[in-house]
Amino acid sequence: MAIDIQLSKIGISMTEGSLAEWLIADGGHATEGEPLFALENGKSTNEIDSTATGGLRIPMPGGENYEIRTLLGVHQ
């Protein structure tokens, strides 16, 4: 079953964030709780953990700004 990876809010007034980098490559395997990507919001950078275990399909590149709830990738 595929599980979407969306950009989630990490601050009350956050409307977008910068996906600084993926910490696991497209086609790689993530384990639940493992750091998945780095998210920049204002002056801070946070590592966002994987919420599932499985292979990754990552169509959205790092280094770009995205709105909240943007589909960044999929756990397969």
mmCIF file of C-alpha atoms in Angstrom:
data_model
loop_
_atom_site.group_PDB
_atom_site.id
_atom_site.type_symbol
_atom_site.label_atom_id
_atom_site.label_comp_id
_atom_site.label_asym_id
_atom_site.label_seq_id
_atom_site.Cartn_x
_atom_site.Cartn_y
_atom_site.Cartn_z
ATOM 1 C CA MET A 1 0.000 0.000 0.000
ATOM 2 C CA ALA A 2 1.423 3.403 -0.984
ATOM 3 C CA ILE A 3 1.707 6.080 1.713
ATOM 4 C CA ASP A 4 2.032 9.731 0.665
ATOM 5 C CA ILE A 5 4.842 11.919 1.985
ATOM 6 C CA GLN A 6 3.516 15.468 2.297
ATOM 7 C CA LEU A 7 5.080 18.699 3.481
ATOM 8 C CA SER A 8 3.643 19.194 6.968
ATOM 9 C CA LYS A 9 3.523 22.295 9.143
ATOM 10 C CA ILE A 10 6.244 22.582 11.769
ATOM 11 C CA GLY A 11 5.185 26.064 12.888
ATOM 12 C CA ILE A 12 1.816 27.696 13.529
ATOM 13 C CA SER A 13 2.106 30.331 10.807
ATOM 14 C CA MET A 14 4.021 28.181 8.317
ATOM 15 C CA THR A 15 2.536 28.240 4.793
ATOM 16 C CA GLU A 16 5.539 26.890 2.885
ATOM 17 C CA GLY A 17 8.953 25.409 3.508
ATOM 18 C CA SER A 18 12.169 24.673 1.696
ATOM 19 C CA LEU A 19 12.981 21.022 1.164
ATOM 20 C CA ALA A 20 16.716 21.463 1.752
ATOM 21 C CA GLU A 21 17.676 17.896 0.829
ATOM 22 C CA TRP A 22 16.494 14.319 0.768
ATOM 23 C CA LEU A 23 18.480 12.191 3.221
ATOM 24 C CA ILE A 24 17.533 8.979 1.389
ATOM 25 C CA ALA A 25 17.771 8.743 -2.400
ATOM 26 C CA ASP A 26 14.922 8.062 -4.825
ATOM 27 C CA GLY A 27 14.503 4.285 -5.028
ATOM 28 C CA GLY A 28 16.096 3.838 -1.612
ATOM 29 C CA HIS A 29 14.561 2.219 1.453
ATOM 30 C CA ALA A 30 13.388 4.120 4.544
ATOM 31 C CA THR A 31 12.626 2.747 7.985
ATOM 32 C CA GLU A 32 9.940 4.311 10.176
ATOM 33 C CA GLY A 33 11.550 6.899 12.467
ATOM 34 C CA GLU A 34 14.645 7.321 10.273
ATOM 35 C CA PRO A 35 15.450 10.887 9.091
ATOM 36 C CA LEU A 36 13.947 11.253 5.607
ATOM 37 C CA PHE A 37 14.548 14.859 4.542
ATOM 38 C CA ALA A 38 15.780 18.216 5.849
ATOM 39 C CA LEU A 39 13.223 21.032 5.933
ATOM 40 C CA GLU A 40 14.173 24.703 6.249
ATOM 41 C CA ASN A 41 11.639 27.072 7.769
ATOM 42 C CA GLY A 42 12.862 30.600 8.336
ATOM 43 C CA LYS A 43 16.148 30.391 10.220
ATOM 44 C CA SER A 44 15.969 26.758 11.352
ATOM 45 C CA THR A 45 16.534 23.415 9.652
ATOM 46 C CA ASN A 46 14.726 20.309 10.912
ATOM 47 C CA GLU A 47 15.162 16.677 9.974
ATOM 48 C CA ILE A 48 11.772 15.118 9.250
ATOM 49 C CA ASP A 49 11.478 11.423 10.079
ATOM 50 C CA SER A 50 9.886 8.746 7.945
ATOM 51 C CA THR A 51 6.391 7.743 9.073
ATOM 52 C CA ALA A 52 6.530 4.354 7.348
ATOM 53 C CA THR A 53 8.909 1.611 6.265
ATOM 54 C CA GLY A 54 9.405 0.814 2.596
ATOM 55 C CA GLY A 55 10.832 1.871 -0.732
ATOM 56 C CA LEU A 56 10.762 5.513 -1.770
ATOM 57 C CA ARG A 57 9.584 7.233 -4.932
ATOM 58 C CA ILE A 58 10.664 10.881 -4.835
ATOM 59 C CA PRO A 59 9.399 13.068 -7.721
ATOM 60 C CA MET A 60 10.021 16.439 -6.009
ATOM 61 C CA PRO A 61 13.649 17.619 -5.911
ATOM 62 C CA GLY A 62 15.444 19.038 -2.899
ATOM 63 C CA GLY A 63 16.496 22.677 -2.855
ATOM 64 C CA GLU A 64 13.003 23.944 -3.734
ATOM 65 C CA ASN A 65 10.213 25.714 -1.830
ATOM 66 C CA TYR A 66 6.854 23.958 -1.513
ATOM 67 C CA GLU A 67 3.481 24.833 -0.005
ATOM 68 C CA ILE A 68 2.117 22.903 2.972
ATOM 69 C CA ARG A 69 0.466 19.596 1.978
ATOM 70 C CA THR A 70 2.460 19.350 -1.281
ATOM 71 C CA LEU A 71 3.014 15.710 -2.207
ATOM 72 C CA LEU A 72 6.793 15.294 -1.982
ATOM 73 C CA GLY A 73 7.079 11.547 -2.406
ATOM 74 C CA VAL A 74 5.554 8.137 -1.763
ATOM 75 C CA HIS A 75 6.467 5.154 0.410
ATOM 76 C CA GLN A 76 5.890 2.063 -1.733
#
